[in-house]
PDB file of C-alpha atoms in Angstrom:
ATOM      1  CA  MET A   8     -20.849  15.949  -6.595  1.00  0.00           C
ATOM      2  CA  SER A   9     -19.665  15.893  -2.963  1.00  0.00           C
ATOM      3  CA  SER A  10     -16.860  13.529  -1.975  1.00  0.00           C
ATOM      4  CA  ASN A  11     -19.294  11.583   0.221  1.00  0.00           C
ATOM      5  CA  LEU A  12     -21.703  10.991  -2.644  1.00  0.00           C
ATOM      6  CA  SER A  13     -18.857  10.291  -5.057  1.00  0.00           C
ATOM      7  CA  ASN A  14     -17.602   7.471  -2.779  1.00  0.00           C
ATOM      8  CA  TYR A  15     -21.073   5.899  -2.940  1.00  0.00           C
ATOM      9  CA  TRP A  16     -21.231   6.349  -6.714  1.00  0.00           C
ATOM     10  CA  TRP A  17     -17.660   5.077  -7.160  1.00  0.00           C
ATOM     11  CA  SER A  18     -18.284   1.925  -5.093  1.00  0.00           C
ATOM     12  CA  SER A  19     -21.461   1.034  -6.960  1.00  0.00           C
ATOM     13  CA  THR A  20     -20.079   1.804 -10.421  1.00  0.00           C
ATOM     14  CA  ALA A  21     -16.728   0.088  -9.873  1.00  0.00           C
ATOM     15  CA  PHE A  22     -18.377  -3.075  -8.574  1.00  0.00           C
ATOM     16  CA  ASP A  23     -20.885  -3.035 -11.461  1.00  0.00           C
ATOM     17  CA  TYR A  24     -17.982  -2.890 -13.909  1.00  0.00           C
ATOM     18  CA  ALA A  25     -15.987  -5.657 -12.161  1.00  0.00           C
ATOM     19  CA  ILE A  26     -19.039  -7.907 -11.908  1.00  0.00           C
ATOM     20  CA  GLU A  27     -19.902  -7.385 -15.593  1.00  0.00           C
ATOM     21  CA  LYS A  28     -16.361  -8.410 -16.590  1.00  0.00           C
ATOM     22  CA  ALA A  29     -16.363 -11.397 -14.203  1.00  0.00           C
ATOM     23  CA  LYS A  30     -19.684 -12.654 -15.589  1.00  0.00           C
ATOM     24  CA  LYS A  31     -18.171 -12.764 -19.084  1.00  0.00           C
ATOM     25  CA  LEU A  32     -15.362 -14.982 -17.762  1.00  0.00           C
ATOM     26  CA  ASN A  33     -17.656 -17.186 -15.694  1.00  0.00           C
ATOM     27  CA  ASN A  34     -18.442 -20.690 -16.925  1.00  0.00           C
ATOM     28  CA  PRO A  35     -20.847 -22.384 -14.477  1.00  0.00           C
ATOM     29  CA  SER A  36     -20.534 -25.760 -16.228  1.00  0.00           C
ATOM     30  CA  GLY A  37     -16.755 -25.893 -16.506  1.00  0.00           C
ATOM     31  CA  LYS A  38     -13.484 -24.061 -16.176  1.00  0.00           C
ATOM     32  CA  ASN A  39     -13.651 -20.257 -16.070  1.00  0.00           C
ATOM     33  CA  ARG A  40     -11.968 -18.390 -18.918  1.00  0.00           C
ATOM     34  CA  GLY A  41     -10.102 -16.094 -16.538  1.00  0.00           C
ATOM     35  CA  ALA A  42     -10.666 -13.965 -13.471  1.00  0.00           C
ATOM     36  CA  VAL A  43     -10.984 -10.351 -12.402  1.00  0.00           C
ATOM     37  CA  ILE A  44      -8.772  -8.784  -9.752  1.00  0.00           C
ATOM     38  CA  PHE A  45     -10.417  -5.726  -8.241  1.00  0.00           C
ATOM     39  CA  LEU A  46      -7.638  -3.790  -6.464  1.00  0.00           C
ATOM     40  CA  VAL A  47      -8.623  -1.053  -4.008  1.00  0.00           C
ATOM     41  CA  ASP A  48      -5.639   0.989  -2.798  1.00  0.00           C
ATOM     42  CA  GLU A  49      -6.011   3.196   0.305  1.00  0.00           C
ATOM     43  CA  ALA A  50      -9.091   1.124   1.136  1.00  0.00           C
ATOM     44  CA  ASP A  51      -9.597   2.877   4.473  1.00  0.00           C
ATOM     45  CA  ALA A  52     -10.729   5.971   2.529  1.00  0.00           C
ATOM     46  CA  LEU A  53     -13.686   4.031   1.079  1.00  0.00           C
ATOM     47  CA  ALA A  54     -14.384   1.365   3.676  1.00  0.00           C
ATOM     48  CA  GLN A  55     -13.775   2.999   7.040  1.00  0.00           C
ATOM     49  CA  SER A  56     -15.668   1.759  10.051  1.00  0.00           C
ATOM     50  CA  ARG A  57     -19.285   2.873  10.302  1.00  0.00           C
ATOM     51  CA  GLU A  58     -18.836   2.856  14.099  1.00  0.00           C
ATOM     52  CA  SER A  59     -17.004   6.200  13.907  1.00  0.00           C
ATOM     53  CA  SER A  60     -18.979   8.983  15.561  1.00  0.00           C
ATOM     54  CA  GLN A  61     -17.651  11.443  12.977  1.00  0.00           C
ATOM     55  CA  MET A  62     -18.985   9.508   9.988  1.00  0.00           C
ATOM     56  CA  HIS A  63     -21.690  11.175   7.907  1.00  0.00           C
ATOM     57  CA  HIS A  64     -24.766   9.360   6.613  1.00  0.00           C
ATOM     58  CA  GLU A  65     -23.425   9.557   3.041  1.00  0.00           C
ATOM     59  CA  ASP A  66     -20.141   7.933   4.113  1.00  0.00           C
ATOM     60  CA  LYS A  67     -22.078   5.083   5.740  1.00  0.00           C
ATOM     61  CA  ALA A  68     -24.053   4.654   2.518  1.00  0.00           C
ATOM     62  CA  GLY A  69     -20.756   4.371   0.620  1.00  0.00           C
ATOM     63  CA  VAL A  70     -19.488   1.655   2.980  1.00  0.00           C
ATOM     64  CA  ASN A  71     -22.829  -0.158   2.684  1.00  0.00           C
ATOM     65  CA  ALA A  72     -22.513  -0.056  -1.113  1.00  0.00           C
ATOM     66  CA  PHE A  73     -18.986  -1.444  -0.836  1.00  0.00           C
ATOM     67  CA  ILE A  74     -20.193  -4.328   1.352  1.00  0.00           C
ATOM     68  CA  ARG A  75     -23.055  -5.062  -1.065  1.00  0.00           C
ATOM     69  CA  GLY A  76     -20.545  -5.163  -3.919  1.00  0.00           C
ATOM     70  CA  ILE A  77     -18.365  -7.710  -2.107  1.00  0.00           C
ATOM     71  CA  ASP A  78     -21.452  -9.804  -1.345  1.00  0.00           C
ATOM     72  CA  ARG A  79     -22.612  -9.673  -4.977  1.00  0.00           C
ATOM     73  CA  ILE A  80     -19.283 -11.156  -6.109  1.00  0.00           C
ATOM     74  CA  SER A  81     -19.310 -13.782  -3.363  1.00  0.00           C
ATOM     75  CA  ASN A  82     -22.960 -14.800  -3.712  1.00  0.00           C
ATOM     76  CA  GLY A  83     -22.674 -14.936  -7.496  1.00  0.00           C
ATOM     77  CA  LYS A  84     -19.671 -17.292  -7.207  1.00  0.00           C
ATOM     78  CA  LEU A  85     -17.957 -15.136  -9.796  1.00  0.00           C
ATOM     79  CA  PRO A  86     -14.289 -15.523 -10.791  1.00  0.00           C
ATOM     80  CA  ALA A  87     -13.200 -12.331  -9.070  1.00  0.00           C
ATOM     81  CA  ALA A  88     -11.105 -11.299  -6.096  1.00  0.00           C
ATOM     82  CA  VAL A  89     -11.297  -8.016  -4.211  1.00  0.00           C
ATOM     83  CA  ILE A  90      -7.848  -7.026  -2.944  1.00  0.00           C
ATOM     84  CA  MET A  91      -7.803  -4.148  -0.476  1.00  0.00           C
ATOM     85  CA  CYS A  92      -4.617  -2.329   0.578  1.00  0.00           C
ATOM     86  CA  THR A  93      -4.395  -0.048   3.588  1.00  0.00           C
ATOM     87  CA  ASN A  94      -1.923   1.266   6.134  1.00  0.00           C
ATOM     88  CA  ARG A  95      -4.754   1.503   8.661  1.00  0.00           C
ATOM     89  CA  LEU A  96      -6.213  -1.978   9.040  1.00  0.00           C
ATOM     90  CA  ASN A  97      -7.999  -1.132  12.297  1.00  0.00           C
ATOM     91  CA  SER A  98      -9.971   1.634  10.593  1.00  0.00           C
ATOM     92  CA  LEU A  99     -11.688  -0.744   8.142  1.00  0.00           C
ATOM     93  CA  ASP A 100     -15.305  -1.573   8.864  1.00  0.00           C
ATOM     94  CA  PRO A 101     -15.633  -4.828  10.871  1.00  0.00           C
ATOM     95  CA  ALA A 102     -18.186  -6.190   8.377  1.00  0.00           C
ATOM     96  CA  ILE A 103     -15.610  -5.871   5.602  1.00  0.00           C
ATOM     97  CA  LYS A 104     -12.886  -7.551   7.654  1.00  0.00           C
ATOM     98  CA  ARG A 105     -15.285 -10.429   8.456  1.00  0.00           C
ATOM     99  CA  ARG A 106     -15.740 -11.023   4.735  1.00  0.00           C
ATOM    100  CA  ALA A 107     -11.985 -11.296   4.100  1.00  0.00           C
ATOM    101  CA  ALA A 108     -10.720 -14.714   3.047  1.00  0.00           C
ATOM    102  CA  ASP A 109      -7.328 -13.703   4.447  1.00  0.00           C
ATOM    103  CA  ILE A 110      -5.623 -10.678   5.971  1.00  0.00           C
ATOM    104  CA  LEU A 111      -1.931 -10.336   5.161  1.00  0.00           C
ATOM    105  CA  LYS A 112       0.158  -7.875   7.156  1.00  0.00           C
ATOM    106  CA  PHE A 113       3.384  -6.494   5.709  1.00  0.00           C
ATOM    107  CA  GLY A 114       5.862  -4.704   7.926  1.00  0.00           C
ATOM    108  CA  ARG A 115       8.805  -2.533   7.044  1.00  0.00           C
ATOM    109  CA  PRO A 116      11.594  -4.303   5.175  1.00  0.00           C
ATOM    110  CA  ASN A 117      14.210  -6.068   7.272  1.00  0.00           C
ATOM    111  CA  LYS A 118      17.919  -5.938   6.453  1.00  0.00           C
ATOM    112  CA  GLU A 119      17.751  -8.738   3.868  1.00  0.00           C
ATOM    113  CA  GLN A 120      14.745  -7.170   2.147  1.00  0.00           C
ATOM    114  CA  ARG A 121      16.385  -3.735   2.051  1.00  0.00           C
ATOM    115  CA  LEU A 122      19.480  -5.337   0.525  1.00  0.00           C
ATOM    116  CA  PHE A 123      17.326  -7.079  -2.095  1.00  0.00           C
ATOM    117  CA  VAL A 124      15.645  -3.781  -3.073  1.00  0.00           C
ATOM    118  CA  LEU A 125      18.801  -1.669  -3.117  1.00  0.00           C
ATOM    119  CA  LYS A 126      21.554  -3.968  -4.356  1.00  0.00           C
ATOM    120  CA  GLU A 127      20.861  -4.063  -8.096  1.00  0.00           C
ATOM    121  CA  PRO A 128      20.327  -0.314  -8.625  1.00  0.00           C
ATOM    122  CA  LEU A 129      23.296   0.600  -6.411  1.00  0.00           C
ATOM    123  CA  VAL A 130      25.591  -1.885  -8.174  1.00  0.00           C
ATOM    124  CA  GLU A 131      24.565  -0.257 -11.482  1.00  0.00           C
ATOM    125  CA  LEU A 132      25.569   3.098  -9.988  1.00  0.00           C
ATOM    126  CA  GLY A 133      29.047   1.728  -9.152  1.00  0.00           C
ATOM    127  CA  PHE A 134      28.657   1.082  -5.425  1.00  0.00           C
ATOM    128  CA  THR A 135      30.839  -1.588  -3.795  1.00  0.00           C
ATOM    129  CA  ASP A 136      29.417  -4.314  -1.558  1.00  0.00           C
ATOM    130  CA  ASN A 137      30.672  -2.363   1.486  1.00  0.00           C
ATOM    131  CA  ASP A 138      28.979   0.838   0.275  1.00  0.00           C
ATOM    132  CA  ILE A 139      25.717  -1.032  -0.173  1.00  0.00           C
ATOM    133  CA  LYS A 140      26.057  -2.678   3.241  1.00  0.00           C
ATOM    134  CA  ASP A 141      26.510   0.770   4.826  1.00  0.00           C
ATOM    135  CA  ILE A 142      23.380   2.152   3.150  1.00  0.00           C
ATOM    136  CA  VAL A 143      21.368  -0.926   4.149  1.00  0.00           C
ATOM    137  CA  GLU A 144      22.438  -0.307   7.765  1.00  0.00           C
ATOM    138  CA  ILE A 145      21.615   3.415   7.610  1.00  0.00           C
ATOM    139  CA  THR A 146      18.100   2.656   6.349  1.00  0.00           C
ATOM    140  CA  GLY A 147      17.274   0.396   9.307  1.00  0.00           C
ATOM    141  CA  ASP A 148      16.167   1.402  12.776  1.00  0.00           C
ATOM    142  CA  THR A 149      18.647   3.462  14.782  1.00  0.00           C
ATOM    143  CA  THR A 150      19.201   4.720  18.311  1.00  0.00           C
ATOM    144  CA  GLU A 151      17.360   7.915  17.291  1.00  0.00           C
ATOM    145  CA  ARG A 152      14.296   6.134  15.875  1.00  0.00           C
ATOM    146  CA  GLU A 153      12.740   2.721  16.396  1.00  0.00           C
ATOM    147  CA  TYR A 154      11.794   2.222  12.756  1.00  0.00           C
ATOM    148  CA  GLY A 155      13.572   2.026   9.428  1.00  0.00           C
ATOM    149  CA  PHE A 156      12.687   2.964   5.880  1.00  0.00           C
ATOM    150  CA  THR A 157       9.539   1.646   4.212  1.00  0.00           C
ATOM    151  CA  PHE A 158       9.683  -0.029   0.804  1.00  0.00           C
ATOM    152  CA  SER A 159       8.344   3.164  -0.789  1.00  0.00           C
ATOM    153  CA  ASP A 160      10.936   5.247   1.089  1.00  0.00           C
ATOM    154  CA  LEU A 161      13.663   3.150  -0.556  1.00  0.00           C
ATOM    155  CA  VAL A 162      12.251   3.161  -4.080  1.00  0.00           C
ATOM    156  CA  GLN A 163      10.411   6.475  -4.333  1.00  0.00           C
ATOM    157  CA  ARG A 164      12.583   8.702  -2.147  1.00  0.00           C
ATOM    158  CA  LEU A 165      16.073   7.322  -1.520  1.00  0.00           C
ATOM    159  CA  LEU A 166      17.071   6.201  -5.026  1.00  0.00           C
ATOM    160  CA  PRO A 167      15.658   9.285  -6.814  1.00  0.00           C
ATOM    161  CA  SER A 168      17.368  11.551  -4.243  1.00  0.00           C
ATOM    162  CA  LEU A 169      20.764  10.020  -5.014  1.00  0.00           C
ATOM    163  CA  ILE A 170      20.320  10.425  -8.757  1.00  0.00           C
ATOM    164  CA  LEU A 171      18.898  13.950  -8.578  1.00  0.00           C
ATOM    165  CA  ASP A 172      21.778  15.059  -6.357  1.00  0.00           C
ATOM    166  CA  ALA A 173      24.302  14.062  -9.037  1.00  0.00           C
ATOM    167  CA  TYR A 174      22.248  15.137 -12.062  1.00  0.00           C
ATOM    168  CA  PRO A 175      23.226  16.501 -14.551  1.00  0.00           C
ATOM    169  CA  ASN A 176      26.957  17.029 -14.140  1.00  0.00           C
ATOM    170  CA  THR A 177      28.418  14.257 -11.976  1.00  0.00           C
ATOM    171  CA  ALA A 178      28.172  10.554 -11.269  1.00  0.00           C
ATOM    172  CA  VAL A 179      26.465   9.320  -8.113  1.00  0.00           C
ATOM    173  CA  ASN A 180      29.095   9.310  -5.389  1.00  0.00           C
ATOM    174  CA  PRO A 181      28.814   6.593  -2.698  1.00  0.00           C
ATOM    175  CA  LYS A 182      30.329   8.738   0.071  1.00  0.00           C
ATOM    176  CA  ARG A 183      28.011  11.658  -0.709  1.00  0.00           C
ATOM    177  CA  SER A 184      25.110   9.225  -1.059  1.00  0.00           C
ATOM    178  CA  LYS A 185      25.563   7.972   2.503  1.00  0.00           C
ATOM    179  CA  GLU A 186      25.295  11.533   3.773  1.00  0.00           C
ATOM    180  CA  ILE A 187      22.149  12.082   1.719  1.00  0.00           C
ATOM    181  CA  VAL A 188      20.582   8.874   3.063  1.00  0.00           C
ATOM    182  CA  LYS A 189      21.370   9.932   6.645  1.00  0.00           C
ATOM    183  CA  GLY A 190      19.443  13.137   5.985  1.00  0.00           C
ATOM    184  CA  ILE A 191      16.303  11.374   4.722  1.00  0.00           C
ATOM    185  CA  ILE A 192      13.740  10.886   7.466  1.00  0.00           C
ATOM    186  CA  PRO A 193      11.782   7.679   6.883  1.00  0.00           C
ATOM    187  CA  THR A 194       8.004   7.816   6.832  1.00  0.00           C
ATOM    188  CA  PRO A 195       6.809   7.718  10.452  1.00  0.00           C
ATOM    189  CA  PRO A 196       4.605   4.810  11.523  1.00  0.00           C
ATOM    190  CA  PHE A 197       0.840   5.354  11.470  1.00  0.00           C
ATOM    191  CA  GLN A 198      -1.050   5.749  14.718  1.00  0.00           C
ATOM    192  CA  ASP A 199      -4.163   3.593  14.196  1.00  0.00           C
ATOM    193  CA  ASN A 200      -6.650   3.802  17.078  1.00  0.00           C
ATOM    194  CA  GLY A 201      -3.799   4.375  19.491  1.00  0.00           C
ATOM    195  CA  ILE A 202      -1.807   1.423  18.120  1.00  0.00           C
ATOM    196  CA  LEU A 203       1.588   2.233  16.617  1.00  0.00           C
ATOM    197  CA  LEU A 204       1.886   0.441  13.268  1.00  0.00           C
ATOM    198  CA  LYS A 205       5.439  -0.062  12.074  1.00  0.00           C
TER     199      LYS A 205
END
């Protein structure tokens, strides 16, 4: 099955499954017995704009199926929410964005948010408040780059890098850790239709 056809099949099948589950929780005469959350990560891969000149007919059919699925949930007044996550909001099809109850934009973590993410694990590794403050500063924007670390850079790259550097023979060393962090290049911002997304 080609990837284009599999996107169409996936959209239809996934919505069928979510709708079936939501119907079982639906109680038209009273309080629902629960709700379904249908989470679509990397939504731009499934719901990209049909206005793109490079889009194949099968891709457009997949987006159409996705839109029909959203409408089936909405029109059926089912206890379900479709949550879509993307780093490329501008690439989503306009018809999908029009159907959104809300669009929440999350930027890169500021200093306080980086501190919140890093403090507990670094304290457990024996870092002092000053060590942690230094790493929080290093992970922000600098004179060399206008952007800092993303949340996933902090959790999926920085922390594992510190532990793997010390493993298996030594403890994590704060001074060495600062050098390691300085060597990690944060994920660059996406270019979305010519707009730089930080």
